[in-house]
């Protein structure tokens, strides 16, 4: 089973030129790594241009709507992404849940409709800090997983909200506890996300049931994303010896 290295660029970089340069830098560095699935998630507007400039990485979108066409101003449909050659989509990222107020119901609709057209989906789940402090982390994540379809193209990313963009990654034992639960409920690959950096990637990759990383901030530099990919690959090679 190939592990996944995914780079979520969020709303960065801010020019097409910088986006293409970053994509090319990542593509060149990751070209020799064949035993990982490698995906970058640029903002929608840069996707077509980036596709013309990369060979070794797949391209995904950071969001999608659940309807396929119609009067939904500002939205992009799963079939439009597929038509463009996009293979993957991230759904339910905590920034969309919390800043854009997406609820569990619309997230599950997005997951279903994307899988139905043939996209691969990374569904993000994870608890907020106060939910963990109240020992409600398992209950919250179980609720977020409620109603997900059983589909081979579905991957789950466990991203505790308190670890995203904070420099404070979850500890190995916390990751193992949550990944084990998610795996037992879904049977899917489970990625970890939340302040993954070159400095902590080997340790985090050694946690049980970590099938890859969803990287935010550190995916905006080709060198650091490359180092994380190498740590993931090397850890995997060591553990499968
Ligand atoms: P981070 O973001 O690596 O910057 O913490 C991860 C994510 O939001 O997917």
CSV table of C-alpha atoms and ligand atoms in Angstrom, one decimal:
chain,number,residue,atom,x,y,z
A,1,UNK,CA,0.0,0.0,0.0
A,2,UNK,CA,1.5,3.3,-1.0
A,3,UNK,CA,1.6,6.0,1.5
A,4,UNK,CA,0.5,9.5,0.6
A,5,UNK,CA,2.3,12.8,0.8
A,6,UNK,CA,-0.2,15.7,0.2
A,7,UNK,CA,0.5,19.4,0.1
A,8,UNK,CA,-2.3,21.8,1.0
A,9,UNK,CA,-1.3,25.2,-0.2
A,10,UNK,CA,-4.4,26.9,1.1
A,11,UNK,CA,-4.7,30.5,-0.3
A,12,UNK,CA,-1.1,30.7,-1.3
A,13,UNK,CA,1.0,31.7,-3.2
A,14,UNK,CA,-0.5,35.0,-4.5
A,15,UNK,CA,0.7,35.1,-8.1
A,16,UNK,CA,0.5,32.6,-10.9
A,17,UNK,CA,4.3,32.9,-11.4
A,18,UNK,CA,5.1,31.9,-7.9
A,19,UNK,CA,2.6,29.1,-8.0
A,20,UNK,CA,4.1,27.6,-11.1
A,21,UNK,CA,7.6,28.0,-9.7
A,22,UNK,CA,6.6,26.2,-6.5
A,23,UNK,CA,4.9,23.4,-8.4
A,24,UNK,CA,7.9,22.9,-10.6
A,25,UNK,CA,10.3,22.9,-7.6
A,26,UNK,CA,8.2,20.3,-5.9
A,27,UNK,CA,7.8,18.2,-9.1
A,28,UNK,CA,11.5,18.1,-9.8
A,29,UNK,CA,12.4,17.2,-6.2
A,30,UNK,CA,9.8,14.5,-5.9
A,31,UNK,CA,10.3,13.0,-9.3
A,32,UNK,CA,12.6,10.2,-8.1
A,33,UNK,CA,10.3,9.1,-5.3
A,34,UNK,CA,8.1,6.4,-6.8
A,35,UNK,CA,6.9,4.6,-3.8
A,36,UNK,CA,4.6,7.4,-2.5
A,37,UNK,CA,1.5,8.9,-3.9
A,38,UNK,CA,2.4,12.6,-4.3
A,39,UNK,CA,-0.3,15.2,-4.5
A,40,UNK,CA,-0.4,19.0,-4.4
A,41,UNK,CA,-3.5,21.1,-3.8
A,42,UNK,CA,-3.1,24.6,-5.2
A,43,UNK,CA,-5.9,27.2,-5.3
A,44,UNK,CA,-8.4,26.5,-8.0
A,45,UNK,CA,-7.3,29.4,-10.3
A,46,UNK,CA,-3.7,28.0,-10.7
A,47,UNK,CA,-4.7,24.4,-11.4
A,48,UNK,CA,-4.8,24.4,-15.3
A,49,UNK,CA,-1.5,26.3,-15.5
A,50,UNK,CA,0.2,24.0,-12.9
A,51,UNK,CA,-1.0,20.9,-14.8
A,52,UNK,CA,0.9,22.0,-17.8
A,53,UNK,CA,4.1,22.3,-15.8
A,54,UNK,CA,4.3,19.1,-13.7
A,55,UNK,CA,4.9,15.4,-14.5
A,56,UNK,CA,5.4,13.5,-11.3
A,57,UNK,CA,2.8,14.9,-8.9
A,58,UNK,CA,-1.0,14.6,-9.1
A,59,UNK,CA,-3.1,17.7,-8.7
A,60,UNK,CA,-6.1,18.1,-6.3
A,61,UNK,CA,-8.5,20.8,-5.4
A,62,UNK,CA,-9.0,22.2,-1.9
A,63,UNK,CA,-12.8,22.3,-2.0
A,64,UNK,CA,-15.8,21.4,-4.2
A,65,UNK,CA,-19.6,21.7,-4.2
A,66,UNK,CA,-22.0,18.8,-4.1
A,67,UNK,CA,-24.2,19.7,-7.1
A,68,UNK,CA,-22.9,19.0,-10.6
A,69,UNK,CA,-24.2,22.2,-12.3
A,70,UNK,CA,-26.8,25.0,-11.9
A,71,UNK,CA,-27.4,28.2,-10.1
A,72,UNK,CA,-24.8,28.1,-7.4
A,73,UNK,CA,-22.8,31.3,-7.7
A,74,UNK,CA,-19.1,31.0,-6.9
A,75,UNK,CA,-19.1,27.2,-6.6
A,76,UNK,CA,-17.2,24.5,-8.6
A,77,UNK,CA,-18.6,21.1,-9.2
A,78,UNK,CA,-17.0,17.7,-9.0
A,79,UNK,CA,-17.6,17.0,-12.7
A,80,UNK,CA,-15.8,20.3,-13.6
A,81,UNK,CA,-12.8,19.2,-11.6
A,82,UNK,CA,-12.8,15.8,-13.2
A,83,UNK,CA,-13.1,17.3,-16.7
A,84,UNK,CA,-10.0,19.4,-16.0
A,85,UNK,CA,-8.0,16.3,-15.2
A,86,UNK,CA,-8.0,16.9,-11.4
A,87,UNK,CA,-7.8,13.5,-9.6
A,88,UNK,CA,-8.2,14.5,-5.9
A,89,UNK,CA,-10.2,16.8,-3.7
A,90,UNK,CA,-9.9,17.8,0.0
A,91,UNK,CA,-13.3,18.0,1.7
A,92,UNK,CA,-14.2,19.2,5.2
A,93,UNK,CA,-10.9,20.9,6.0
A,94,UNK,CA,-11.2,22.6,9.5
A,95,UNK,CA,-10.8,26.0,7.9
A,96,UNK,CA,-13.9,25.4,5.8
A,97,UNK,CA,-15.8,23.9,8.7
A,98,UNK,CA,-14.9,26.8,11.1
A,99,UNK,CA,-14.4,29.9,8.9
A,100,UNK,CA,-16.9,29.1,6.1
A,101,UNK,CA,-19.3,27.3,8.5
A,102,UNK,CA,-19.6,24.1,6.5
A,103,UNK,CA,-21.6,21.5,8.5
A,104,UNK,CA,-21.3,17.7,8.6
A,105,UNK,CA,-24.3,17.2,6.4
A,106,UNK,CA,-23.0,19.3,3.5
A,107,UNK,CA,-19.5,17.8,3.9
A,108,UNK,CA,-20.9,14.3,3.5
A,109,UNK,CA,-22.9,15.3,0.5
A,110,UNK,CA,-19.7,16.7,-1.1
A,111,UNK,CA,-17.9,13.5,-0.3
A,112,UNK,CA,-20.6,11.3,-1.9
A,113,UNK,CA,-21.0,13.4,-5.0
A,114,UNK,CA,-17.3,13.6,-5.6
A,115,UNK,CA,-16.8,9.9,-5.2
A,116,UNK,CA,-19.8,9.2,-7.6
A,117,UNK,CA,-18.1,11.1,-10.4
A,118,UNK,CA,-14.8,9.3,-9.8
A,119,UNK,CA,-12.7,11.8,-7.9
A,120,UNK,CA,-10.5,10.6,-5.0
A,121,UNK,CA,-11.4,12.3,-1.7
A,122,UNK,CA,-9.4,13.3,1.3
A,123,UNK,CA,-12.0,13.9,4.0
A,124,UNK,CA,-10.6,15.9,7.0
A,125,UNK,CA,-11.7,15.3,10.5
A,126,UNK,CA,-10.4,16.5,13.9
A,127,UNK,CA,-11.4,18.0,17.2
A,128,UNK,CA,-10.9,21.5,18.5
A,129,UNK,CA,-8.7,22.2,21.6
A,130,UNK,CA,-11.6,22.6,24.0
A,131,UNK,CA,-13.2,19.4,22.8
A,132,UNK,CA,-10.0,17.5,23.5
A,133,UNK,CA,-9.7,19.1,26.9
A,134,UNK,CA,-13.2,17.9,27.7
A,135,UNK,CA,-12.2,14.4,26.5
A,136,UNK,CA,-14.7,14.6,23.6
A,137,UNK,CA,-12.2,14.1,20.8
A,138,UNK,CA,-13.3,10.6,19.9
A,139,UNK,CA,-16.9,11.5,20.0
A,140,UNK,CA,-16.4,14.5,17.7
A,141,UNK,CA,-14.5,12.6,15.1
A,142,UNK,CA,-16.9,9.7,15.2
A,143,UNK,CA,-19.7,12.3,14.5
A,144,UNK,CA,-17.7,13.7,11.6
A,145,UNK,CA,-17.4,10.2,10.1
A,146,UNK,CA,-21.0,9.4,10.4
A,147,UNK,CA,-22.6,8.5,7.1
A,148,UNK,CA,-19.4,8.3,5.0
A,149,UNK,CA,-19.7,5.9,2.1
A,150,UNK,CA,-17.6,2.8,1.8
A,151,UNK,CA,-15.5,3.6,-1.3
A,152,UNK,CA,-12.0,2.6,-2.3
A,153,UNK,CA,-11.3,6.2,-3.4
A,154,UNK,CA,-11.9,7.7,0.1
A,155,UNK,CA,-9.0,8.6,2.4
A,156,UNK,CA,-9.3,10.2,5.8
A,157,UNK,CA,-7.0,12.9,7.2
A,158,UNK,CA,-6.9,13.3,11.0
A,159,UNK,CA,-6.1,16.9,11.6
A,160,UNK,CA,-6.6,18.1,15.2
A,161,UNK,CA,-7.6,21.7,14.9
A,162,UNK,CA,-5.3,22.8,17.7
A,163,UNK,CA,-2.3,21.4,15.7
A,164,UNK,CA,-3.0,23.1,12.4
A,165,UNK,CA,-0.7,26.0,11.7
A,166,UNK,CA,0.3,26.3,15.3
A,167,UNK,CA,3.6,24.6,15.3
A,168,UNK,CA,2.2,22.3,18.0
A,169,UNK,CA,1.9,18.8,16.4
A,170,UNK,CA,-0.1,16.0,18.1
A,171,UNK,CA,2.0,13.5,20.1
A,172,UNK,CA,2.6,10.0,18.7
A,173,UNK,CA,0.4,8.3,21.3
A,174,UNK,CA,-2.4,10.8,20.5
A,175,UNK,CA,-2.1,10.1,16.8
A,176,UNK,CA,-2.0,6.4,17.3
A,177,UNK,CA,-5.1,6.4,19.5
A,178,UNK,CA,-7.1,8.4,16.9
A,179,UNK,CA,-5.8,6.7,13.8
A,180,UNK,CA,-6.7,3.3,15.3
A,181,UNK,CA,-10.2,4.4,16.0
A,182,UNK,CA,-10.6,6.0,12.5
A,183,UNK,CA,-9.3,2.9,10.9
A,184,UNK,CA,-11.5,0.6,12.8
A,185,UNK,CA,-14.6,2.6,11.8
A,186,UNK,CA,-13.7,3.2,8.2
A,187,UNK,CA,-11.1,0.7,7.1
A,188,UNK,CA,-9.5,3.5,5.0
A,189,UNK,CA,-6.0,5.0,4.7
A,190,UNK,CA,-5.6,7.6,7.4
A,191,UNK,CA,-3.2,10.6,7.0
A,192,UNK,CA,-2.0,12.8,9.8
A,193,UNK,CA,-2.0,16.6,9.4
A,194,UNK,CA,-1.1,19.4,11.8
A,195,UNK,CA,2.3,21.2,11.9
A,196,UNK,CA,4.1,18.4,10.1
A,197,UNK,CA,7.7,19.7,9.4
A,198,UNK,CA,11.0,18.2,8.3
A,199,UNK,CA,12.1,18.2,11.9
A,200,UNK,CA,9.2,16.0,13.2
A,201,UNK,CA,8.3,14.0,10.1
A,202,UNK,CA,10.3,10.9,10.9
A,203,UNK,CA,8.9,10.6,14.4
A,204,UNK,CA,5.3,11.2,13.2
A,205,UNK,CA,5.8,8.8,10.3
A,206,UNK,CA,6.8,6.1,12.8
A,207,UNK,CA,3.3,6.3,14.5
A,208,UNK,CA,1.2,3.2,13.9
A,209,UNK,CA,-1.5,3.5,11.3
A,210,UNK,CA,-0.1,6.7,9.8
A,211,UNK,CA,-0.5,6.2,6.0
A,212,UNK,CA,0.8,9.6,5.0
A,213,UNK,CA,0.7,13.3,5.7
A,214,UNK,CA,-1.4,16.3,4.8
A,215,UNK,CA,1.0,19.2,5.0
A,216,UNK,CA,0.1,22.8,5.1
A,217,UNK,CA,2.7,25.5,5.8
A,218,UNK,CA,5.7,23.3,5.1
A,219,UNK,CA,4.3,22.4,1.7
A,220,UNK,CA,4.9,26.0,0.5
A,221,UNK,CA,8.7,25.4,0.3
A,222,UNK,CA,9.8,22.7,-2.2
A,223,UNK,CA,12.8,21.8,0.0
A,224,UNK,CA,10.8,21.2,3.2
A,225,UNK,CA,8.1,19.3,1.4
A,226,UNK,CA,10.7,17.1,-0.2
A,227,UNK,CA,12.3,16.4,3.2
A,228,UNK,CA,9.0,15.4,4.7
A,229,UNK,CA,8.4,13.1,1.7
A,230,UNK,CA,11.8,11.5,2.2
A,231,UNK,CA,11.2,11.0,5.9
A,232,UNK,CA,7.8,9.3,5.1
A,233,UNK,CA,9.4,7.1,2.5
A,234,UNK,CA,12.4,6.2,4.5
A,235,UNK,CA,10.4,5.3,7.6
A,236,UNK,CA,8.2,3.1,5.5
A,237,UNK,CA,11.1,1.4,3.9
A,238,UNK,CA,12.7,0.7,7.3
A,239,UNK,CA,9.4,-0.6,8.8
A,240,UNK,CA,8.7,-2.9,5.9
A,241,UNK,CA,12.1,-4.6,5.9
B,1,LIG,P1,-0.2,22.9,8.8
B,1,LIG,O1,-1.6,22.7,8.1
B,1,LIG,O2,0.8,21.8,8.3
B,1,LIG,O3,0.3,24.3,8.4
B,1,LIG,O4,-0.4,22.8,10.3
B,1,LIG,C1,-2.1,21.4,7.8
B,1,LIG,C2,-3.4,21.5,7.1
B,1,LIG,O5,-4.2,22.5,7.4
B,1,LIG,O6,-3.8,20.7,6.3
